[in-house]
Short mmCIF file of C-alpha atoms in Angstrom, two decimals:
data_model
loop_
_atom_site.label_atom_id
_atom_site.label_comp_id
_atom_site.label_asym_id
_atom_site.label_seq_id
_atom_site.Cartn_x
_atom_site.Cartn_y
_atom_site.Cartn_z
CA MET U 1 143.73 58.69 57.37
CA ASP U 2 143.89 62.34 56.35
CA LEU U 3 144.49 63.83 59.79
CA PRO U 4 145.08 67.44 58.66
CA GLU U 5 141.87 67.45 56.60
CA LEU U 6 139.94 65.80 59.45
CA ALA U 7 141.25 68.46 61.84
CA ALA U 8 140.31 71.30 59.50
CA PHE U 9 136.83 69.90 58.96
CA LEU U 10 136.15 69.55 62.69
CA LYS U 11 137.38 73.08 63.32
CA SER U 12 135.20 74.52 60.55
CA ARG U 13 132.08 72.73 61.82
CA ARG U 14 132.74 73.87 65.39
CA ALA U 15 133.08 77.49 64.29
CA ARG U 16 129.62 77.65 62.73
CA ILE U 17 127.63 76.54 65.81
CA ARG U 18 126.49 79.24 68.21
CA PRO U 19 126.36 78.29 71.89
CA SER U 20 122.64 79.07 72.03
CA HIS U 21 122.01 76.41 69.36
CA VAL U 22 123.07 73.69 71.81
CA GLY U 23 121.78 75.18 75.07
CA LEU U 24 125.04 76.78 76.20
CA PRO U 25 125.39 80.35 77.53
CA ALA U 26 127.42 82.70 75.32
CA GLY U 27 129.35 84.13 78.27
CA PRO U 28 131.00 87.57 78.47
CA ARG U 29 134.54 86.53 77.47
CA ARG U 30 133.97 84.33 74.45
CA ARG U 31 136.73 84.92 71.90
CA VAL U 32 135.38 82.65 69.16
CA PRO U 33 132.02 82.92 67.36
CA GLY U 34 131.33 79.19 67.61
CA LEU U 35 131.84 76.57 70.28
CA ARG U 36 135.01 76.13 72.27
CA ARG U 37 136.92 72.87 71.96
CA GLU U 38 136.06 71.84 75.49
CA GLU U 39 132.36 72.46 74.78
CA VAL U 40 132.41 70.14 71.77
CA ALA U 41 134.19 67.55 73.90
CA GLN U 42 131.54 67.89 76.61
CA LEU U 43 128.67 67.53 74.14
CA ALA U 44 130.30 64.46 72.57
CA GLY U 45 131.21 62.82 75.88
CA LEU U 46 134.96 63.02 75.18
CA SER U 47 137.89 64.40 77.12
CA ALA U 48 138.95 67.91 76.14
CA ASP U 49 142.54 66.73 75.62
CA TYR U 50 141.46 63.99 73.21
CA TYR U 51 139.31 66.34 71.14
CA THR U 52 142.09 68.94 71.07
CA GLU U 53 144.45 66.33 69.64
CA LEU U 54 141.91 65.56 66.92
CA GLU U 55 141.69 69.23 65.92
CA ARG U 56 145.47 69.48 65.89
CA GLY U 57 145.79 66.46 63.60
CA ARG U 58 148.04 64.61 65.97
CA GLY U 59 147.66 60.92 65.53
CA ALA U 60 144.36 60.26 67.32
CA GLN U 61 142.45 57.35 65.73
CA PRO U 62 138.74 58.01 66.37
CA SER U 63 136.46 55.00 66.50
CA ALA U 64 133.09 54.83 64.76
CA GLN U 65 131.42 55.51 68.13
CA VAL U 66 133.52 58.65 68.63
CA LEU U 67 132.74 59.85 65.12
CA ALA U 68 129.00 59.33 65.65
CA ALA U 69 129.19 61.30 68.91
CA LEU U 70 131.04 64.13 67.17
CA ALA U 71 128.49 64.16 64.33
CA ARG U 72 125.71 64.64 66.88
CA ALA U 73 127.61 67.26 68.89
CA LEU U 74 128.49 69.25 65.78
CA ARG U 75 125.00 68.80 64.32
CA LEU U 76 126.29 67.51 61.00
CA GLY U 77 124.00 66.93 58.06
CA GLY U 78 123.89 63.50 56.43
CA ASP U 79 126.54 64.29 53.81
CA GLU U 80 128.74 65.96 56.40
CA ARG U 81 128.49 62.96 58.70
CA ASP U 82 129.46 60.63 55.86
CA HIS U 83 132.39 62.91 54.97
CA LEU U 84 133.60 62.78 58.57
CA PHE U 85 133.63 58.97 58.46
CA HIS U 86 135.42 59.00 55.10
CA LEU U 87 138.13 61.34 56.40
CA ALA U 88 138.69 59.01 59.36
CA GLU U 89 138.70 55.98 57.02
CA ARG U 90 135.86 54.31 58.89
CA PRO U 91 132.91 52.50 57.28
CA VAL U 92 129.96 54.84 56.94
CA PRO U 93 127.04 53.45 59.00
CA PRO U 94 123.63 53.22 57.35
CA ALA U 95 121.36 56.18 58.01
CA ALA U 96 118.92 53.94 59.90
CA SER U 97 121.52 52.03 61.90
CA GLY U 98 120.20 53.24 65.21
CA PRO U 99 118.18 55.91 66.94
CA THR U 100 121.19 58.01 67.90
CA ALA U 101 123.30 57.53 64.77
CA HIS U 102 122.17 60.95 63.51
CA ILE U 103 119.62 63.49 64.66
CA THR U 104 116.66 63.69 62.30
CA PRO U 105 117.22 66.90 60.24
CA GLY U 106 113.54 67.86 60.25
CA LEU U 107 113.30 67.73 64.04
CA LEU U 108 116.54 69.67 64.35
CA ALA U 109 115.25 72.39 62.02
CA LEU U 110 112.12 72.75 64.14
CA LEU U 111 114.18 72.89 67.33
CA ASP U 112 116.15 75.81 65.90
CA ARG U 113 112.87 77.73 65.49
CA LEU U 114 111.85 77.23 69.12
CA ALA U 115 114.44 79.42 70.81
CA ALA U 116 111.81 80.99 73.10
CA THR U 117 110.19 77.65 73.93
CA PRO U 118 111.85 74.94 76.07
CA ALA U 119 112.44 72.05 73.68
CA GLN U 120 114.72 69.05 73.24
CA ILE U 121 115.17 66.02 71.01
CA ILE U 122 115.28 62.58 72.64
CA THR U 123 115.41 58.98 71.47
CA ASP U 124 112.56 56.54 71.97
CA LEU U 125 114.50 55.25 75.01
CA HIS U 126 114.52 58.77 76.46
CA GLU U 127 118.18 59.53 75.83
CA THR U 128 118.58 63.27 75.27
CA LEU U 129 120.33 64.16 72.02
CA VAL U 130 120.14 67.96 72.10
CA GLN U 131 118.46 70.69 74.16
CA ASN U 132 117.93 74.39 73.51
CA ALA U 133 118.90 76.93 76.14
CA ALA U 134 115.33 77.30 77.41
CA ALA U 135 115.04 73.55 78.02
CA VAL U 136 118.30 73.53 79.96
CA ALA U 137 116.99 76.41 82.08
CA LEU U 138 113.70 74.60 82.75
CA VAL U 139 114.76 70.99 83.36
CA GLY U 140 118.56 71.08 83.67
CA ARG U 141 121.28 69.76 81.38
CA GLN U 142 120.82 66.10 80.58
CA PRO U 143 123.54 63.42 80.42
CA ALA U 144 125.25 63.14 77.05
CA GLY U 145 125.68 59.94 75.07
CA ARG U 146 123.53 56.85 75.06
CA GLY U 147 122.92 53.74 77.12
CA PRO U 148 121.48 53.22 80.61
CA ALA U 149 123.26 56.18 82.20
CA ALA U 150 121.75 58.50 79.59
CA SER U 151 118.25 56.97 79.56
CA LEU U 152 115.75 58.80 81.74
CA ILE U 153 113.66 55.63 81.98
CA HIS U 154 116.62 53.75 83.47
CA ARG U 155 117.48 56.58 85.86
CA TRP U 156 113.84 57.01 86.90
CA PHE U 157 113.65 53.47 88.25
CA THR U 158 117.21 53.18 89.61
CA ASP U 159 118.13 56.65 90.94
CA PRO U 160 115.66 58.22 93.41
CA ASP U 161 117.19 61.69 92.91
CA THR U 162 115.95 61.66 89.32
CA ARG U 163 112.37 61.97 90.55
CA ALA U 164 112.95 65.25 92.38
CA ILE U 165 111.81 67.23 89.36
CA TYR U 166 108.19 66.09 89.83
CA PRO U 167 106.01 66.38 92.97
CA PRO U 168 105.99 63.06 94.88
CA ASP U 169 102.24 62.53 94.46
CA GLU U 170 102.74 62.41 90.67
CA HIS U 171 105.54 59.82 90.67
CA PRO U 172 103.19 56.82 90.22
CA HIS U 173 101.63 58.46 87.16
CA HIS U 174 104.99 59.07 85.52
CA SER U 175 106.13 55.52 86.33
CA ARG U 176 103.07 54.05 84.62
CA VAL U 177 103.47 56.28 81.58
CA PHE U 178 107.18 55.50 81.21
CA VAL U 179 106.56 51.74 81.29
CA ALA U 180 103.59 51.85 78.90
CA ASP U 181 105.64 53.97 76.50
CA LEU U 182 108.59 51.56 76.66
CA ARG U 183 106.34 48.58 75.95
CA ALA U 184 105.03 50.35 72.83
CA VAL U 185 108.61 51.06 71.75
CA ALA U 186 109.58 47.43 72.34
CA ALA U 187 106.75 46.29 70.09
CA ARG U 188 107.73 48.75 67.37
CA ARG U 189 111.37 47.70 67.40
CA GLY U 190 110.65 43.96 67.45
CA ARG U 191 113.51 41.71 68.57
CA ASP U 192 115.80 44.59 69.46
CA ALA U 193 118.81 43.82 71.68
CA GLU U 194 119.02 47.36 73.08
CA VAL U 195 115.42 47.36 74.30
CA HIS U 196 115.70 43.78 75.60
CA HIS U 197 118.77 44.73 77.64
CA LEU U 198 117.06 47.80 79.12
CA VAL U 199 113.91 45.88 80.05
CA SER U 200 115.77 42.92 81.56
CA THR U 201 118.03 45.24 83.55
CA LEU U 202 115.12 47.21 84.96
CA ARG U 203 113.17 44.07 85.82
CA ARG U 204 116.13 42.92 87.93
CA ARG U 205 116.82 46.26 89.57
CA SER U 206 113.33 47.67 90.18
CA ALA U 207 110.40 45.80 91.69
CA GLU U 208 108.19 48.74 90.73
CA PHE U 209 109.21 48.48 87.08
CA ALA U 210 108.74 44.69 87.06
CA ALA U 211 105.22 44.98 88.49
CA LEU U 212 104.22 47.67 86.01
CA TRP U 213 105.75 45.77 83.08
CA ASP U 214 103.66 42.73 83.97
CA THR U 215 100.44 44.76 83.63
CA HIS U 216 101.07 44.86 79.85
CA ASP U 217 99.79 48.43 79.63
CA VAL U 218 100.92 50.05 76.38
CA GLY U 219 100.76 53.59 75.05
CA LEU U 220 103.20 56.03 73.47
CA ARG U 221 103.62 59.23 75.45
CA ARG U 222 102.45 61.75 72.87
CA SER U 223 101.41 64.50 75.27
CA ASP U 224 101.12 65.04 79.00
CA HIS U 225 100.46 67.70 81.61
CA LYS U 226 103.38 68.03 84.02
CA ARG U 227 104.21 69.98 87.13
CA ILE U 228 107.96 70.58 87.08
CA VAL U 229 109.70 71.52 90.32
CA HIS U 230 112.09 74.32 89.34
CA PRO U 231 114.86 75.09 91.87
CA ALA U 232 114.28 78.86 91.73
CA LEU U 233 110.68 79.40 90.63
CA GLY U 234 108.89 76.57 92.38
CA VAL U 235 106.34 74.37 90.62
CA VAL U 236 105.77 75.19 86.94
CA ALA U 237 102.68 73.58 85.36
CA VAL U 238 103.35 72.86 81.70
CA ASP U 239 101.96 70.92 78.78
CA CYS U 240 104.52 68.62 77.17
CA ASN U 241 103.94 67.60 73.56
CA SER U 242 105.88 65.24 71.29
CA LEU U 243 106.53 65.19 67.56
CA PHE U 244 107.86 61.84 66.33
CA SER U 245 110.34 61.20 63.53
CA GLU U 246 109.11 59.08 60.64
CA ASP U 247 110.57 55.88 62.09
CA GLY U 248 109.44 56.77 65.62
CA ARG U 249 112.94 56.53 67.07
CA GLN U 250 113.39 60.22 67.83
CA ARG U 251 111.05 62.79 69.36
CA LEU U 252 110.96 66.54 69.62
CA LEU U 253 109.56 67.52 73.02
CA TRP U 254 108.42 71.06 73.78
CA PHE U 255 106.94 72.64 76.89
CA THR U 256 104.20 75.29 76.86
CA ALA U 257 101.63 76.89 79.15
CA PRO U 258 98.30 78.62 78.38
CA PRO U 259 98.71 82.39 77.79
CA GLY U 260 97.95 84.55 80.78
CA THR U 261 98.62 81.84 83.36
CA GLU U 262 101.18 81.90 86.13
CA ALA U 263 103.02 79.11 84.37
CA ALA U 264 103.27 81.16 81.17
CA ALA U 265 104.86 83.98 83.13
CA GLN U 266 107.26 81.52 84.76
CA LEU U 267 108.28 80.10 81.38
CA GLU U 268 108.84 83.60 80.04
CA LEU U 269 111.05 84.41 83.02
CA ILE U 270 112.99 81.19 82.58
CA THR U 271 113.54 81.99 78.89
CA VAL U 272 114.74 85.51 79.66
CA LEU U 273 117.05 84.48 82.48
CA GLY U 274 118.34 81.39 80.67
CA THR U 275 120.80 79.34 82.69
CA GLN U 276 121.74 82.08 85.14
CA ASP U 277 122.12 80.70 88.64
CA LEU U 278 119.14 81.96 90.65
CA THR U 279 119.64 79.63 93.59
CA GLY U 280 123.36 79.64 94.26
CA SER U 281 123.82 76.15 92.78
CA PRO U 282 123.98 74.78 89.22
CA ALA U 283 120.81 73.61 87.53
CA THR U 284 121.07 69.82 87.46
CA ALA U 285 117.47 68.64 87.61
CA PRO U 286 116.67 65.76 85.28
CA ARG U 287 114.04 65.94 82.60
#
């Protein structure tokens, strides 16, 4: 393993990413043009000490899972991701090995053009891969990584606090839409162990999910009208639209409001203020 070359490559990729590209505030005392080491670690779900050792070329042996997380956090292109795996002497996974192996470049390019519009890229199991700053300001920073803890569908049916972002009278609607969307995803993926595990877990843990699953309703969530409860600005009525990757495993979500409406003014204010604390507490609302 070429640890010095791996360290240099990670450092160079970190330096090119601006905080705003990944939904982070620039801050008044930033001494580097790109991300800080601890920010990369946070985005990749790693400890800051572990990532620092990688950049210093000191004996860390990153697994394939760690490398995939770093590729996502550093927004590597396909060739760059493969190079990272080669430097670490790990087998390069196929491009289509999973929904979170690599963010679809086309969706990522569009996200970069939506700086003034809240937008984020998620998997078909509603795991958030990347958010822009406006999305963080609107819906809060989402859990990094993958699996049940990162899946909004799992959290929606197992953690009541997750539902605080929507008015209570709309919770049944969102529950139905989540389940119908998941059933469509399950059909698309076929005999997929990841989907089977999520469905079986939710059937055991949530009577509401089990009852809705047994209705056999199916329908991908391509667009929806939502009322988001913002901690500082109150209820913001938005339209949420989705653009799917070619294989359907990733989605670009963006939030808009008709021009001239109160919601449009609220979104503009959120975009201008970014992630400033308007309430005295951090923004942690789920998507």
